[in-house]
Amino acid sequence: MAIIRRSPTGLLTSVRSVLTGGFRQHNSLTTDLIENMDKKETWDRFYRENNAKRDFKNFEWFFGFDSVRDFILPLLRPQSDSATLRRILDLGCGTSALGPGIYKHSDWPVDVTCADISPVAVQLLQEQARSKPFQPGNPSSRLSFLELDCCRLQTQFGEQSLDVIVDKGTTDALLRSREGRPKAGSVLKQCLGVLRQSGCLLQFSDEDPDARLLWLERESGGLGAQAARIGLQEVGTLRGVCYYCYIISPPVHCDTSTPPLS
């Protein structure tokens, strides 16, 4: 039976909610978003125009932290009695409050990095943190913001150095763009390379499981003993769109390193 890949409608729903005055009046930006979601210039423009005439407000793709806190927070419990920081990466954070939400609500010590390719988005989050400092859920927790191309993840983080990577719409944006599909596969492999054996990648998406699971299996190395471990949970339905959490863990004792895209 053929698998039909459905375009991620949740991304376009989020875009429509922020382009005030109607979709047609922002035709240029709309086209740029639909076709070039893998480009830094697209996101610089999006976040600059989104915050041009208003006080800063976090922008959430799909949904906010409260919708997924029950998926994320239990994963932050330390593996032992030690107080070692759990290292968390919000991949392609944009101006979401997800990373700060983890920092504020985790009872266990966490080191949260919010990373995005757009320096405009990173600067907006930094300014928010300076003007209204966040109170950590644990006094040992840390929060930082980083400009980073997710296709060059392994240039920033060492092998098996992260515990949890949260991807809320980033892979969807790459798969949705004209030239982003190879980048999406590279990002997946790099995520598996920087995760600890006990760690996991959480991909939040509205893509049908029949399509996404096949893509994950193929891009992470196929089936068999060296394959990534892949799980699925339904998040729920919002504005008529059903969302899922794809949970991907590194293969056991497998070298998942991959060179970044040039």
PDB file of C-alpha atoms in Angstrom:
ATOM      1  CA  MET A   1       0.000   0.000   0.000  1.00  0.00           C
ATOM      2  CA  ALA A   2       1.392   3.412  -0.931  1.00  0.00           C
ATOM      3  CA  ILE A   3       2.134   5.849   1.864  1.00  0.00           C
ATOM      4  CA  ILE A   4       0.834   9.348   1.246  1.00  0.00           C
ATOM      5  CA  ARG A   5       2.902  12.048   2.963  1.00  0.00           C
ATOM      6  CA  ARG A   6       0.654  14.802   4.219  1.00  0.00           C
ATOM      7  CA  SER A   7       2.121  18.295   4.380  1.00  0.00           C
ATOM      8  CA  PRO A   8       2.411  19.497   7.982  1.00  0.00           C
ATOM      9  CA  THR A   9      -0.694  21.663   8.272  1.00  0.00           C
ATOM     10  CA  GLY A  10       0.169  22.688  11.828  1.00  0.00           C
ATOM     11  CA  LEU A  11       3.003  24.887  10.565  1.00  0.00           C
ATOM     12  CA  LEU A  12       0.712  26.776   8.213  1.00  0.00           C
ATOM     13  CA  THR A  13      -1.910  27.103  10.948  1.00  0.00           C
ATOM     14  CA  SER A  14       0.728  28.735  13.157  1.00  0.00           C
ATOM     15  CA  VAL A  15       1.830  31.043  10.363  1.00  0.00           C
ATOM     16  CA  ARG A  16      -1.727  32.140   9.634  1.00  0.00           C
ATOM     17  CA  SER A  17      -2.279  32.972  13.307  1.00  0.00           C
ATOM     18  CA  VAL A  18       0.551  35.512  13.343  1.00  0.00           C
ATOM     19  CA  LEU A  19       0.333  37.156   9.905  1.00  0.00           C
ATOM     20  CA  THR A  20      -2.148  39.854  10.837  1.00  0.00           C
ATOM     21  CA  GLY A  21      -4.361  41.398   8.210  1.00  0.00           C
ATOM     22  CA  GLY A  22      -4.905  38.159   6.315  1.00  0.00           C
ATOM     23  CA  PHE A  23      -2.738  35.681   4.476  1.00  0.00           C
ATOM     24  CA  ARG A  24      -3.031  37.409   1.084  1.00  0.00           C
ATOM     25  CA  GLN A  25      -1.660  40.704   2.353  1.00  0.00           C
ATOM     26  CA  HIS A  26       1.569  38.953   3.356  1.00  0.00           C
ATOM     27  CA  ASN A  27       1.981  36.992   0.161  1.00  0.00           C
ATOM     28  CA  SER A  28       5.749  37.523  -0.085  1.00  0.00           C
ATOM     29  CA  LEU A  29       6.495  36.349   3.446  1.00  0.00           C
ATOM     30  CA  THR A  30       3.973  33.540   3.165  1.00  0.00           C
ATOM     31  CA  THR A  31       5.629  32.211  -0.006  1.00  0.00           C
ATOM     32  CA  ASP A  32       9.043  32.517   1.613  1.00  0.00           C
ATOM     33  CA  LEU A  33       7.886  30.491   4.604  1.00  0.00           C
ATOM     34  CA  ILE A  34       6.237  27.791   2.534  1.00  0.00           C
ATOM     35  CA  GLU A  35       9.209  27.289   0.218  1.00  0.00           C
ATOM     36  CA  ASN A  36      12.280  28.270   2.259  1.00  0.00           C
ATOM     37  CA  MET A  37      11.775  27.140   5.831  1.00  0.00           C
ATOM     38  CA  ASP A  38      15.327  25.780   5.830  1.00  0.00           C
ATOM     39  CA  LYS A  39      16.910  29.210   5.255  1.00  0.00           C
ATOM     40  CA  LYS A  40      18.253  31.526   7.970  1.00  0.00           C
ATOM     41  CA  GLU A  41      17.157  34.613   6.037  1.00  0.00           C
ATOM     42  CA  THR A  42      13.544  33.402   6.044  1.00  0.00           C
ATOM     43  CA  TRP A  43      13.443  33.110   9.822  1.00  0.00           C
ATOM     44  CA  ASP A  44      15.299  36.380  10.397  1.00  0.00           C
ATOM     45  CA  ARG A  45      12.630  38.082   8.319  1.00  0.00           C
ATOM     46  CA  PHE A  46       9.778  36.234  10.022  1.00  0.00           C
ATOM     47  CA  TYR A  47      10.829  37.103  13.578  1.00  0.00           C
ATOM     48  CA  ARG A  48      11.796  40.656  12.651  1.00  0.00           C
ATOM     49  CA  GLU A  49       8.433  41.363  10.994  1.00  0.00           C
ATOM     50  CA  ASN A  50       6.502  39.511  13.683  1.00  0.00           C
ATOM     51  CA  ASN A  51       7.947  41.794  16.371  1.00  0.00           C
ATOM     52  CA  ALA A  52       8.218  45.024  14.396  1.00  0.00           C
ATOM     53  CA  LYS A  53       5.166  46.821  15.798  1.00  0.00           C
ATOM     54  CA  ARG A  54       4.397  45.096  19.055  1.00  0.00           C
ATOM     55  CA  ASP A  55       5.855  44.296  22.442  1.00  0.00           C
ATOM     56  CA  PHE A  56       7.706  41.012  22.416  1.00  0.00           C
ATOM     57  CA  LYS A  57       5.569  37.929  22.867  1.00  0.00           C
ATOM     58  CA  ASN A  58       6.724  34.344  22.647  1.00  0.00           C
ATOM     59  CA  PHE A  59       5.612  32.713  19.420  1.00  0.00           C
ATOM     60  CA  GLU A  60       4.683  29.035  19.591  1.00  0.00           C
ATOM     61  CA  TRP A  61       4.670  26.631  16.674  1.00  0.00           C
ATOM     62  CA  PHE A  62       1.857  24.115  17.151  1.00  0.00           C
ATOM     63  CA  PHE A  63       1.340  24.660  20.913  1.00  0.00           C
ATOM     64  CA  GLY A  64       3.040  25.904  24.066  1.00  0.00           C
ATOM     65  CA  PHE A  65       4.962  24.305  26.906  1.00  0.00           C
ATOM     66  CA  ASP A  66       1.886  23.408  28.951  1.00  0.00           C
ATOM     67  CA  SER A  67       0.660  21.076  26.202  1.00  0.00           C
ATOM     68  CA  VAL A  68       3.816  18.931  26.360  1.00  0.00           C
ATOM     69  CA  ARG A  69       5.143  19.376  29.880  1.00  0.00           C
ATOM     70  CA  ASP A  70       3.900  15.905  30.852  1.00  0.00           C
ATOM     71  CA  PHE A  71       5.928  14.410  27.978  1.00  0.00           C
ATOM     72  CA  ILE A  72       9.127  16.263  28.856  1.00  0.00           C
ATOM     73  CA  LEU A  73       9.433  16.747  32.612  1.00  0.00           C
ATOM     74  CA  PRO A  74       9.361  13.040  33.622  1.00  0.00           C
ATOM     75  CA  LEU A  75      12.351  12.457  31.313  1.00  0.00           C
ATOM     76  CA  LEU A  76      14.441  14.903  33.351  1.00  0.00           C
ATOM     77  CA  ARG A  77      14.481  12.791  36.511  1.00  0.00           C
ATOM     78  CA  PRO A  78      18.132  11.913  37.275  1.00  0.00           C
ATOM     79  CA  GLN A  79      19.192   8.371  36.426  1.00  0.00           C
ATOM     80  CA  SER A  80      20.807   8.043  39.880  1.00  0.00           C
ATOM     81  CA  ASP A  81      20.935   9.876  43.193  1.00  0.00           C
ATOM     82  CA  SER A  82      23.624  12.203  41.888  1.00  0.00           C
ATOM     83  CA  ALA A  83      22.774  15.843  41.279  1.00  0.00           C
ATOM     84  CA  THR A  84      24.353  15.868  37.824  1.00  0.00           C
ATOM     85  CA  LEU A  85      22.733  18.366  35.501  1.00  0.00           C
ATOM     86  CA  ARG A  86      20.565  16.866  32.785  1.00  0.00           C
ATOM     87  CA  ARG A  87      21.528  18.584  29.515  1.00  0.00           C
ATOM     88  CA  ILE A  88      18.556  19.645  27.386  1.00  0.00           C
ATOM     89  CA  LEU A  89      18.527  21.178  23.903  1.00  0.00           C
ATOM     90  CA  ASP A  90      15.536  23.016  22.459  1.00  0.00           C
ATOM     91  CA  LEU A  91      16.408  22.549  18.778  1.00  0.00           C
ATOM     92  CA  GLY A  92      15.206  25.361  16.523  1.00  0.00           C
ATOM     93  CA  CYS A  93      13.719  27.207  19.476  1.00  0.00           C
ATOM     94  CA  GLY A  94      12.611  30.333  17.596  1.00  0.00           C
ATOM     95  CA  THR A  95      11.042  32.600  20.209  1.00  0.00           C
ATOM     96  CA  SER A  96       9.209  29.784  21.972  1.00  0.00           C
ATOM     97  CA  ALA A  97       8.819  29.700  25.747  1.00  0.00           C
ATOM     98  CA  LEU A  98       9.453  25.941  25.721  1.00  0.00           C
ATOM     99  CA  GLY A  99      13.100  26.020  26.846  1.00  0.00           C
ATOM    100  CA  PRO A 100      12.490  28.608  29.575  1.00  0.00           C
ATOM    101  CA  GLY A 101       9.428  26.552  30.606  1.00  0.00           C
ATOM    102  CA  ILE A 102      11.615  23.496  31.193  1.00  0.00           C
ATOM    103  CA  TYR A 103      14.065  25.647  33.146  1.00  0.00           C
ATOM    104  CA  LYS A 104      11.299  27.130  35.309  1.00  0.00           C
ATOM    105  CA  HIS A 105       9.331  23.965  35.994  1.00  0.00           C
ATOM    106  CA  SER A 106      11.880  21.152  36.321  1.00  0.00           C
ATOM    107  CA  ASP A 107      12.292  20.096  39.937  1.00  0.00           C
ATOM    108  CA  TRP A 108      15.570  18.433  38.971  1.00  0.00           C
ATOM    109  CA  PRO A 109      18.701  20.342  37.936  1.00  0.00           C
ATOM    110  CA  VAL A 110      18.844  20.951  34.186  1.00  0.00           C
ATOM    111  CA  ASP A 111      21.153  22.757  31.802  1.00  0.00           C
ATOM    112  CA  VAL A 112      18.855  24.051  29.047  1.00  0.00           C
ATOM    113  CA  THR A 113      20.177  25.422  25.757  1.00  0.00           C
ATOM    114  CA  CYS A 114      17.746  27.191  23.437  1.00  0.00           C
ATOM    115  CA  ALA A 115      19.314  27.143  19.956  1.00  0.00           C
ATOM    116  CA  ASP A 116      18.152  28.619  16.675  1.00  0.00           C
ATOM    117  CA  ILE A 117      19.636  29.494  13.298  1.00  0.00           C
ATOM    118  CA  SER A 118      18.138  32.995  13.478  1.00  0.00           C
ATOM    119  CA  PRO A 119      20.172  35.548  15.462  1.00  0.00           C
ATOM    120  CA  VAL A 120      17.053  37.719  15.528  1.00  0.00           C
ATOM    121  CA  ALA A 121      15.114  35.057  17.446  1.00  0.00           C
ATOM    122  CA  VAL A 122      18.030  34.365  19.795  1.00  0.00           C
ATOM    123  CA  GLN A 123      18.457  38.053  20.567  1.00  0.00           C
ATOM    124  CA  LEU A 124      14.754  38.443  21.323  1.00  0.00           C
ATOM    125  CA  LEU A 125      14.898  35.577  23.832  1.00  0.00           C
ATOM    126  CA  GLN A 126      18.042  36.981  25.424  1.00  0.00           C
ATOM    127  CA  GLU A 127      16.443  40.395  25.812  1.00  0.00           C
ATOM    128  CA  GLN A 128      13.361  38.812  27.366  1.00  0.00           C
ATOM    129  CA  ALA A 129      15.503  36.899  29.855  1.00  0.00           C
ATOM    130  CA  ARG A 130      17.386  40.075  30.799  1.00  0.00           C
ATOM    131  CA  SER A 131      14.282  42.216  31.220  1.00  0.00           C
ATOM    132  CA  LYS A 132      12.255  39.584  33.094  1.00  0.00           C
ATOM    133  CA  PRO A 133      14.657  37.028  34.592  1.00  0.00           C
ATOM    134  CA  PHE A 134      13.242  33.521  34.852  1.00  0.00           C
ATOM    135  CA  GLN A 135      13.208  31.767  38.213  1.00  0.00           C
ATOM    136  CA  PRO A 136      14.544  28.210  37.951  1.00  0.00           C
ATOM    137  CA  GLY A 137      12.625  25.267  39.344  1.00  0.00           C
ATOM    138  CA  ASN A 138      15.906  24.045  40.826  1.00  0.00           C
ATOM    139  CA  PRO A 139      18.604  26.447  42.084  1.00  0.00           C
ATOM    140  CA  SER A 140      21.307  24.484  40.253  1.00  0.00           C
ATOM    141  CA  SER A 141      19.617  24.767  36.857  1.00  0.00           C
ATOM    142  CA  ARG A 142      21.081  26.815  34.012  1.00  0.00           C
ATOM    143  CA  LEU A 143      19.605  28.442  30.900  1.00  0.00           C
ATOM    144  CA  SER A 144      21.426  29.729  27.817  1.00  0.00           C
ATOM    145  CA  PHE A 145      20.640  30.910  24.295  1.00  0.00           C
ATOM    146  CA  LEU A 146      22.699  30.016  21.254  1.00  0.00           C
ATOM    147  CA  GLU A 147      22.755  30.887  17.565  1.00  0.00           C
ATOM    148  CA  LEU A 148      23.247  27.545  15.833  1.00  0.00           C
ATOM    149  CA  ASP A 149      22.471  25.944  12.492  1.00  0.00           C
ATOM    150  CA  CYS A 150      20.893  22.620  13.435  1.00  0.00           C
ATOM    151  CA  CYS A 151      22.646  21.062  10.415  1.00  0.00           C
ATOM    152  CA  ARG A 152      25.934  21.704  12.238  1.00  0.00           C
ATOM    153  CA  LEU A 153      24.878  20.312  15.582  1.00  0.00           C
ATOM    154  CA  GLN A 154      27.969  18.169  16.085  1.00  0.00           C
ATOM    155  CA  THR A 155      30.260  21.186  15.751  1.00  0.00           C
ATOM    156  CA  GLN A 156      28.799  22.533  19.000  1.00  0.00           C
ATOM    157  CA  PHE A 157      28.002  19.462  21.092  1.00  0.00           C
ATOM    158  CA  GLY A 158      30.226  16.494  21.797  1.00  0.00           C
ATOM    159  CA  GLU A 159      29.381  12.871  21.187  1.00  0.00           C
ATOM    160  CA  GLN A 160      26.904  11.487  23.744  1.00  0.00           C
ATOM    161  CA  SER A 161      26.758  14.828  25.602  1.00  0.00           C
ATOM    162  CA  LEU A 162      22.992  15.544  25.699  1.00  0.00           C
ATOM    163  CA  ASP A 163      20.174  13.863  27.583  1.00  0.00           C
ATOM    164  CA  VAL A 164      17.097  15.235  25.800  1.00  0.00           C
ATOM    165  CA  ILE A 165      16.624  17.089  22.512  1.00  0.00           C
ATOM    166  CA  VAL A 166      13.238  18.693  21.902  1.00  0.00           C
ATOM    167  CA  ASP A 167      12.241  19.334  18.291  1.00  0.00           C
ATOM    168  CA  LYS A 168       8.909  21.155  18.090  1.00  0.00           C
ATOM    169  CA  GLY A 169       8.369  21.792  14.396  1.00  0.00           C
ATOM    170  CA  THR A 170      11.993  22.070  13.256  1.00  0.00           C
ATOM    171  CA  THR A 171      12.057  18.793  11.325  1.00  0.00           C
ATOM    172  CA  ASP A 172       8.600  19.592   9.939  1.00  0.00           C
ATOM    173  CA  ALA A 173       9.911  22.918   8.658  1.00  0.00           C
ATOM    174  CA  LEU A 174      12.854  21.224   6.926  1.00  0.00           C
ATOM    175  CA  LEU A 175      10.686  18.511   5.374  1.00  0.00           C
ATOM    176  CA  ARG A 176       8.217  21.168   4.230  1.00  0.00           C
ATOM    177  CA  SER A 177      10.773  23.322   2.396  1.00  0.00           C
ATOM    178  CA  ARG A 178      11.968  22.820  -1.165  1.00  0.00           C
ATOM    179  CA  GLU A 179      15.591  22.015  -0.285  1.00  0.00           C
ATOM    180  CA  GLY A 180      15.246  20.854   3.296  1.00  0.00           C
ATOM    181  CA  ARG A 181      14.736  17.094   3.094  1.00  0.00           C
ATOM    182  CA  PRO A 182      18.456  16.140   3.004  1.00  0.00           C
ATOM    183  CA  LYS A 183      19.035  18.553   5.884  1.00  0.00           C
ATOM    184  CA  ALA A 184      16.286  16.894   7.931  1.00  0.00           C
ATOM    185  CA  GLY A 185      17.976  13.519   7.555  1.00  0.00           C
ATOM    186  CA  SER A 186      21.360  14.968   8.518  1.00  0.00           C
ATOM    187  CA  VAL A 187      19.880  16.652  11.596  1.00  0.00           C
ATOM    188  CA  LEU A 188      18.309  13.383  12.752  1.00  0.00           C
ATOM    189  CA  LYS A 189      21.623  11.516  12.476  1.00  0.00           C
ATOM    190  CA  GLN A 190      23.499  14.290  14.263  1.00  0.00           C
ATOM    191  CA  CYS A 191      20.948  14.321  17.075  1.00  0.00           C
ATOM    192  CA  LEU A 192      21.450  10.591  17.569  1.00  0.00           C
ATOM    193  CA  GLY A 193      25.210  11.164  17.659  1.00  0.00           C
ATOM    194  CA  VAL A 194      25.152  13.797  20.429  1.00  0.00           C
ATOM    195  CA  LEU A 195      22.589  11.993  22.592  1.00  0.00           C
ATOM    196  CA  ARG A 196      23.687   9.750  25.426  1.00  0.00           C
ATOM    197  CA  GLN A 197      22.674   6.105  25.182  1.00  0.00           C
ATOM    198  CA  SER A 198      19.987   6.791  27.786  1.00  0.00           C
ATOM    199  CA  GLY A 199      18.873   9.979  26.019  1.00  0.00           C
ATOM    200  CA  CYS A 200      16.097  10.689  23.542  1.00  0.00           C
ATOM    201  CA  LEU A 201      14.972  13.013  20.791  1.00  0.00           C
ATOM    202  CA  LEU A 202      11.374  14.203  21.015  1.00  0.00           C
ATOM    203  CA  GLN A 203       9.935  15.220  17.659  1.00  0.00           C
ATOM    204  CA  PHE A 204       6.570  16.937  17.981  1.00  0.00           C
ATOM    205  CA  SER A 205       4.732  16.898  14.664  1.00  0.00           C
ATOM    206  CA  ASP A 206       1.336  16.663  13.018  1.00  0.00           C
ATOM    207  CA  GLU A 207       2.623  14.311  10.321  1.00  0.00           C
ATOM    208  CA  ASP A 208       0.801  10.984   9.967  1.00  0.00           C
ATOM    209  CA  PRO A 209       2.616   8.180  11.806  1.00  0.00           C
ATOM    210  CA  ASP A 210       2.517   5.935   8.702  1.00  0.00           C
ATOM    211  CA  ALA A 211       4.712   8.452   6.883  1.00  0.00           C
ATOM    212  CA  ARG A 212       6.912   9.771   9.705  1.00  0.00           C
ATOM    213  CA  LEU A 213       7.757   6.354  11.187  1.00  0.00           C
ATOM    214  CA  LEU A 214       8.929   5.056   7.820  1.00  0.00           C
ATOM    215  CA  TRP A 215      11.039   8.175   7.306  1.00  0.00           C
ATOM    216  CA  LEU A 216      12.556   7.869  10.794  1.00  0.00           C
ATOM    217  CA  GLU A 217      13.407   4.208  10.272  1.00  0.00           C
ATOM    218  CA  ARG A 218      14.998   4.872   6.907  1.00  0.00           C
ATOM    219  CA  GLU A 219      16.991   7.967   7.890  1.00  0.00           C
ATOM    220  CA  SER A 220      18.219   6.548  11.200  1.00  0.00           C
ATOM    221  CA  GLY A 221      19.662   3.416   9.639  1.00  0.00           C
ATOM    222  CA  GLY A 222      16.786   1.094   8.854  1.00  0.00           C
ATOM    223  CA  LEU A 223      15.704  -1.937  10.865  1.00  0.00           C
ATOM    224  CA  GLY A 224      17.805  -4.431  12.787  1.00  0.00           C
ATOM    225  CA  ALA A 225      20.178  -4.473  15.725  1.00  0.00           C
ATOM    226  CA  GLN A 226      21.804  -1.131  14.817  1.00  0.00           C
ATOM    227  CA  ALA A 227      18.546   0.755  14.318  1.00  0.00           C
ATOM    228  CA  ALA A 228      17.409   3.653  16.432  1.00  0.00           C
ATOM    229  CA  ARG A 229      14.653   2.912  18.907  1.00  0.00           C
ATOM    230  CA  ILE A 230      11.476   4.729  17.890  1.00  0.00           C
ATOM    231  CA  GLY A 231       8.301   5.220  19.905  1.00  0.00           C
ATOM    232  CA  LEU A 232       5.092   7.147  19.370  1.00  0.00           C
ATOM    233  CA  GLN A 233       2.581   8.890  21.606  1.00  0.00           C
ATOM    234  CA  GLU A 234      -0.396  10.999  20.631  1.00  0.00           C
ATOM    235  CA  VAL A 235      -0.286  14.499  22.109  1.00  0.00           C
ATOM    236  CA  GLY A 236      -3.862  15.476  21.264  1.00  0.00           C
ATOM    237  CA  THR A 237      -5.929  17.562  18.884  1.00  0.00           C
ATOM    238  CA  LEU A 238      -5.684  21.347  18.728  1.00  0.00           C
ATOM    239  CA  ARG A 239      -7.685  23.508  16.306  1.00  0.00           C
ATOM    240  CA  GLY A 240      -8.666  20.384  14.415  1.00  0.00           C
ATOM    241  CA  VAL A 241      -5.074  19.150  13.954  1.00  0.00           C
ATOM    242  CA  CYS A 242      -3.835  15.951  15.629  1.00  0.00           C
ATOM    243  CA  TYR A 243      -0.282  16.113  16.993  1.00  0.00           C
ATOM    244  CA  TYR A 244       2.138  13.330  17.877  1.00  0.00           C
ATOM    245  CA  CYS A 245       5.334  12.898  19.846  1.00  0.00           C
ATOM    246  CA  TYR A 246       7.909  10.727  18.091  1.00  0.00           C
ATOM    247  CA  ILE A 247      10.444   9.462  20.633  1.00  0.00           C
ATOM    248  CA  ILE A 248      13.784   8.457  19.111  1.00  0.00           C
ATOM    249  CA  SER A 249      16.681   6.974  21.078  1.00  0.00           C
ATOM    250  CA  PRO A 250      20.176   6.141  19.776  1.00  0.00           C
ATOM    251  CA  PRO A 251      21.002   2.611  18.675  1.00  0.00           C
ATOM    252  CA  VAL A 252      22.821   0.665  21.368  1.00  0.00           C
ATOM    253  CA  HIS A 253      26.624   0.690  20.833  1.00  0.00           C
ATOM    254  CA  CYS A 254      26.363   2.205  17.379  1.00  0.00           C
ATOM    255  CA  ASP A 255      28.496   4.998  15.905  1.00  0.00           C
ATOM    256  CA  THR A 256      25.913   7.526  14.734  1.00  0.00           C
ATOM    257  CA  SER A 257      28.331  10.337  13.962  1.00  0.00           C
ATOM    258  CA  THR A 258      27.871  12.048  10.638  1.00  0.00           C
ATOM    259  CA  PRO A 259      29.702  14.991   9.096  1.00  0.00           C
ATOM    260  CA  PRO A 260      27.719  18.243   9.089  1.00  0.00           C
ATOM    261  CA  LEU A 261      26.367  19.501   5.799  1.00  0.00           C
ATOM    262  CA  SER A 262      28.716  21.994   4.223  1.00  0.00           C
TER     263      SER A 262
END
